[in-house]
Amino acid sequence: MYTDKGDWEKCVEFHGHSCPGLAVGYRAAKIGLQELAGHRAEDEELVAIVENDACGVDAVMVLTGCTLGKGNLLYRDHGKHVFTFICRESGKAVRVSVKGGAWRQNDEFRALREKVFAGTADERERQLFREHQEQRTRYILEASPEELCAVQHVKVELPPKARIFNSVICAFCGEPVSEARARVRDGKFACIPCAGEYTRGW
C-alpha cells in the first residue's frame, strides 16, 4: 500500500471522513513531493496549483503545507483532477494528472450514488454505496503511481509571493476590505458585494 498511515490519518481527520476524492489528492501530493524531493512547506517554499475544488485539495493542503492563507495554494476552476507542484528554491515543477481509470465508475454505481445523495436509498443501497466507496478508496491508495497518474515535469512561471495589502473602509457597509479588492461606487470606496455588478452580457 502506498500510504503512510500517519499521513493518511491526518488527512482523514482534517477532511472529516475517508473517501476516494481525498485519496486522489493524497496520492497526487505524495507523488508530487517525491518527484520534487520536497518537504511540507512552512512558508511559501512550495506552491500547489489545483484545478478543482474537490475533496482531494484538503489532502494537498495537509501534506504540502500549501494553503490559501499563505498564498501558495492557487485554485484554477477547470474541474479536473490535475495538481501542479512547484519548488521555489529549485524552480522545478511537476504536473500530476489523475487518469480516468482511477474512478472505475459505471452506470449502476452512478444510479446508486444519485439515490444516496437524493436521500431515497434504502439501508441496503446505502451499505452497498459505502462498500463501493471503500473499494474505490482502497484501489486509489494501493495502485502504482503509473497506473493511477500521468506525471510530467513541466516549466511553470513562478507566481509572485503573497502580498499583504492595507485595508480601506467600505463607505456602504462600513467593513474593512483589502485595497487590492476595493471598488469605487459613486466616488467612494466599496467592497465587491456593495459595488454591485455591471455587465453587457460578456
CSV table of C-alpha atoms in Angstrom, one decimal:
chain,number,residue,atom,x,y,z
A,1,MET,CA,0.0,0.0,0.0
A,2,TYR,CA,1.3,3.5,-1.0
A,3,THR,CA,0.2,5.2,2.2
A,4,ASP,CA,2.0,6.4,5.3
A,5,LYS,CA,-0.5,5.5,8.0
A,6,GLY,CA,0.2,8.7,10.0
A,7,ASP,CA,-0.1,11.0,7.0
A,8,TRP,CA,-3.3,9.3,5.7
A,9,GLU,CA,-4.9,9.5,9.1
A,10,LYS,CA,-4.0,13.2,9.4
A,11,CYS,CA,-5.7,13.8,6.0
A,12,VAL,CA,-8.9,11.9,7.1
A,13,GLU,CA,-9.0,13.7,10.4
A,14,PHE,CA,-8.7,17.1,8.7
A,15,HIS,CA,-11.2,16.3,5.9
A,16,GLY,CA,-13.7,14.6,8.3
A,17,HIS,CA,-14.0,11.2,6.5
A,18,SER,CA,-12.3,8.8,4.2
A,19,CYS,CA,-13.4,8.9,0.5
A,20,PRO,CA,-12.0,8.3,-3.0
A,21,GLY,CA,-11.6,12.0,-3.6
A,22,LEU,CA,-9.4,12.5,-0.6
A,23,ALA,CA,-7.3,9.5,-1.6
A,24,VAL,CA,-6.8,11.1,-5.1
A,25,GLY,CA,-5.4,14.3,-3.5
A,26,TYR,CA,-3.3,12.2,-1.0
A,27,ARG,CA,-1.7,10.2,-3.8
A,28,ALA,CA,-1.1,13.2,-6.1
A,29,ALA,CA,0.5,15.2,-3.3
A,30,LYS,CA,2.7,12.2,-2.3
A,31,ILE,CA,3.8,11.7,-5.9
A,32,GLY,CA,4.5,15.4,-6.4
A,33,LEU,CA,6.6,15.7,-3.2
A,34,GLN,CA,8.5,12.6,-4.2
A,35,GLU,CA,9.2,13.9,-7.7
A,36,LEU,CA,10.5,17.3,-6.3
A,37,ALA,CA,12.3,15.7,-3.3
A,38,GLY,CA,10.3,18.2,-1.3
A,39,HIS,CA,9.0,18.5,2.2
A,40,ARG,CA,6.0,20.2,3.7
A,41,ALA,CA,6.2,24.0,3.3
A,42,GLU,CA,6.5,26.0,6.5
A,43,ASP,CA,6.0,29.2,4.4
A,44,GLU,CA,6.0,29.5,0.6
A,45,GLU,CA,8.8,27.1,-0.3
A,46,LEU,CA,6.3,25.1,-2.3
A,47,VAL,CA,3.4,26.2,-4.5
A,48,ALA,CA,0.4,24.0,-5.4
A,49,ILE,CA,-1.9,24.7,-8.3
A,50,VAL,CA,-5.1,22.7,-8.0
A,51,GLU,CA,-7.6,22.5,-10.9
A,52,ASN,CA,-10.6,21.5,-8.8
A,53,ASP,CA,-12.2,22.4,-5.5
A,54,ALA,CA,-13.0,18.7,-4.6
A,55,CYS,CA,-12.1,16.6,-1.6
A,56,GLY,CA,-8.5,15.9,-2.7
A,57,VAL,CA,-7.5,19.6,-2.1
A,58,ASP,CA,-7.7,19.0,1.6
A,59,ALA,CA,-5.1,16.3,1.4
A,60,VAL,CA,-2.9,18.5,-0.7
A,61,MET,CA,-3.0,21.2,2.0
A,62,VAL,CA,-2.3,18.8,4.8
A,63,LEU,CA,0.7,17.1,3.1
A,64,THR,CA,2.3,20.0,1.3
A,65,GLY,CA,1.6,22.9,3.6
A,66,CYS,CA,0.2,24.9,0.7
A,67,THR,CA,-2.9,26.9,1.8
A,68,LEU,CA,-5.0,29.8,0.7
A,69,GLY,CA,-3.9,31.7,3.8
A,70,LYS,CA,-0.2,31.5,3.0
A,71,GLY,CA,-0.9,32.3,-0.6
A,72,ASN,CA,0.8,29.2,-2.0
A,73,LEU,CA,-2.3,27.3,-2.9
A,74,LEU,CA,-3.7,28.5,-6.2
A,75,TYR,CA,-7.1,27.4,-7.5
A,76,ARG,CA,-8.0,27.1,-11.2
A,77,ASP,CA,-11.6,26.3,-11.8
A,78,HIS,CA,-11.0,23.7,-14.5
A,79,GLY,CA,-12.9,20.8,-13.0
A,80,LYS,CA,-10.0,18.4,-13.5
A,81,HIS,CA,-8.1,16.2,-11.1
A,82,VAL,CA,-4.8,17.8,-12.0
A,83,PHE,CA,-2.3,19.1,-9.4
A,84,THR,CA,0.9,21.0,-10.2
A,85,PHE,CA,3.6,21.3,-7.5
A,86,ILE,CA,6.4,23.9,-7.7
A,87,CYS,CA,9.5,24.2,-5.6
A,88,ARG,CA,10.6,27.8,-5.4
A,89,GLU,CA,14.2,27.0,-4.5
A,90,SER,CA,14.9,24.8,-7.5
A,91,GLY,CA,12.3,26.2,-9.9
A,92,LYS,CA,11.3,22.6,-10.7
A,93,ALA,CA,7.6,21.8,-11.2
A,94,VAL,CA,5.7,18.6,-11.7
A,95,ARG,CA,2.2,18.1,-13.0
A,96,VAL,CA,0.2,15.2,-11.7
A,97,SER,CA,-2.9,14.3,-13.7
A,98,VAL,CA,-5.2,11.5,-12.4
A,99,LYS,CA,-6.2,9.0,-15.1
A,100,GLY,CA,-9.8,8.3,-15.8
A,101,GLY,CA,-9.5,4.7,-14.7
A,102,ALA,CA,-8.9,5.8,-11.2
A,103,TRP,CA,-12.6,6.3,-10.8
A,104,ARG,CA,-13.9,3.0,-12.0
A,105,GLN,CA,-17.5,4.2,-12.3
A,106,ASN,CA,-20.3,2.5,-14.2
A,107,ASP,CA,-23.9,3.3,-14.8
A,108,GLU,CA,-25.0,1.1,-11.9
A,109,PHE,CA,-22.8,3.0,-9.5
A,110,ARG,CA,-23.9,6.4,-10.8
A,111,ALA,CA,-27.5,5.4,-10.3
A,112,LEU,CA,-26.8,4.2,-6.8
A,113,ARG,CA,-24.9,7.4,-6.0
A,114,GLU,CA,-27.8,9.5,-7.2
A,115,LYS,CA,-30.2,7.7,-4.9
A,116,VAL,CA,-27.9,8.0,-1.9
A,117,PHE,CA,-27.4,11.7,-2.5
A,118,ALA,CA,-31.1,12.3,-3.1
A,119,GLY,CA,-31.9,10.6,0.2
A,120,THR,CA,-34.1,7.9,-1.5
A,121,ALA,CA,-31.7,4.9,-1.0
A,122,ASP,CA,-32.7,2.2,1.5
A,123,GLU,CA,-30.3,0.8,4.0
A,124,ARG,CA,-29.1,-2.0,1.7
A,125,GLU,CA,-28.3,0.5,-1.0
A,126,ARG,CA,-26.6,2.8,1.4
A,127,GLN,CA,-24.4,0.0,2.6
A,128,LEU,CA,-23.6,-1.1,-1.0
A,129,PHE,CA,-22.6,2.5,-1.7
A,130,ARG,CA,-20.3,2.6,1.3
A,131,GLU,CA,-18.7,-0.6,0.2
A,132,HIS,CA,-18.2,0.7,-3.3
A,133,GLN,CA,-16.6,3.9,-1.9
A,134,GLU,CA,-14.3,1.8,0.4
A,135,GLN,CA,-13.2,-0.3,-2.6
A,136,ARG,CA,-12.5,2.7,-4.8
A,137,THR,CA,-10.6,4.4,-2.0
A,138,ARG,CA,-8.5,1.2,-1.4
A,139,TYR,CA,-7.8,0.9,-5.1
A,140,ILE,CA,-6.6,4.5,-5.3
A,141,LEU,CA,-4.4,4.1,-2.3
A,142,GLU,CA,-2.9,0.9,-3.5
A,143,ALA,CA,-2.5,1.4,-7.2
A,144,SER,CA,1.0,2.0,-8.6
A,145,PRO,CA,1.8,5.7,-9.5
A,146,GLU,CA,2.0,4.7,-13.2
A,147,GLU,CA,-1.5,3.1,-13.1
A,148,LEU,CA,-3.0,6.0,-11.2
A,149,CYS,CA,-1.5,9.2,-12.7
A,150,ALA,CA,0.3,10.8,-15.5
A,151,VAL,CA,3.3,12.6,-14.2
A,152,GLN,CA,5.1,15.4,-16.2
A,153,HIS,CA,8.0,17.6,-15.2
A,154,VAL,CA,6.9,21.0,-16.6
A,155,LYS,CA,8.1,24.6,-16.8
A,156,VAL,CA,5.9,26.9,-14.9
A,157,GLU,CA,6.3,30.6,-14.3
A,158,LEU,CA,6.6,31.0,-10.6
A,159,PRO,CA,3.7,33.1,-9.2
A,160,PRO,CA,4.8,36.1,-7.1
A,161,LYS,CA,4.8,35.6,-3.3
A,162,ALA,CA,1.7,36.6,-1.4
A,163,ARG,CA,1.4,40.3,-0.6
A,164,ILE,CA,-0.1,41.9,2.4
A,165,PHE,CA,-2.3,44.9,1.5
A,166,ASN,CA,-3.7,47.8,3.5
A,167,SER,CA,-7.4,47.9,4.1
A,168,VAL,CA,-9.8,50.7,3.3
A,169,ILE,CA,-13.3,51.1,4.8
A,170,CYS,CA,-16.3,50.4,2.5
A,171,ALA,CA,-18.4,53.5,2.5
A,172,PHE,CA,-21.6,51.5,2.3
A,173,CYS,CA,-21.3,48.7,4.8
A,174,GLY,CA,-18.5,50.0,7.0
A,175,GLU,CA,-16.4,46.9,6.8
A,176,PRO,CA,-12.7,46.8,6.0
A,177,VAL,CA,-11.7,45.5,2.6
A,178,SER,CA,-8.3,44.9,1.1
A,179,GLU,CA,-7.4,47.8,-1.1
A,180,ALA,CA,-6.4,45.4,-3.8
A,181,ARG,CA,-10.1,44.2,-3.9
A,182,ALA,CA,-11.8,47.5,-3.3
A,183,ARG,CA,-14.0,49.1,-6.0
A,184,VAL,CA,-15.3,52.6,-6.4
A,185,ARG,CA,-19.0,53.4,-6.3
A,186,ASP,CA,-20.3,57.0,-6.6
A,187,GLY,CA,-16.7,58.1,-6.0
A,188,LYS,CA,-16.3,56.2,-2.7
A,189,PHE,CA,-14.5,53.0,-1.8
A,190,ALA,CA,-16.8,50.0,-1.9
A,191,CYS,CA,-16.3,46.3,-1.2
A,192,ILE,CA,-17.2,43.9,-4.0
A,193,PRO,CA,-20.7,43.0,-2.6
A,194,CYS,CA,-21.6,46.6,-2.1
A,195,ALA,CA,-20.2,47.8,-5.5
A,196,GLY,CA,-22.8,45.8,-7.5
A,197,GLU,CA,-22.2,44.3,-10.9
A,198,TYR,CA,-22.5,45.8,-14.3
A,199,THR,CA,-22.4,43.6,-17.4
A,200,ARG,CA,-23.2,43.9,-21.1
A,201,GLY,CA,-23.5,40.1,-21.4
A,202,TRP,CA,-19.9,39.2,-22.0
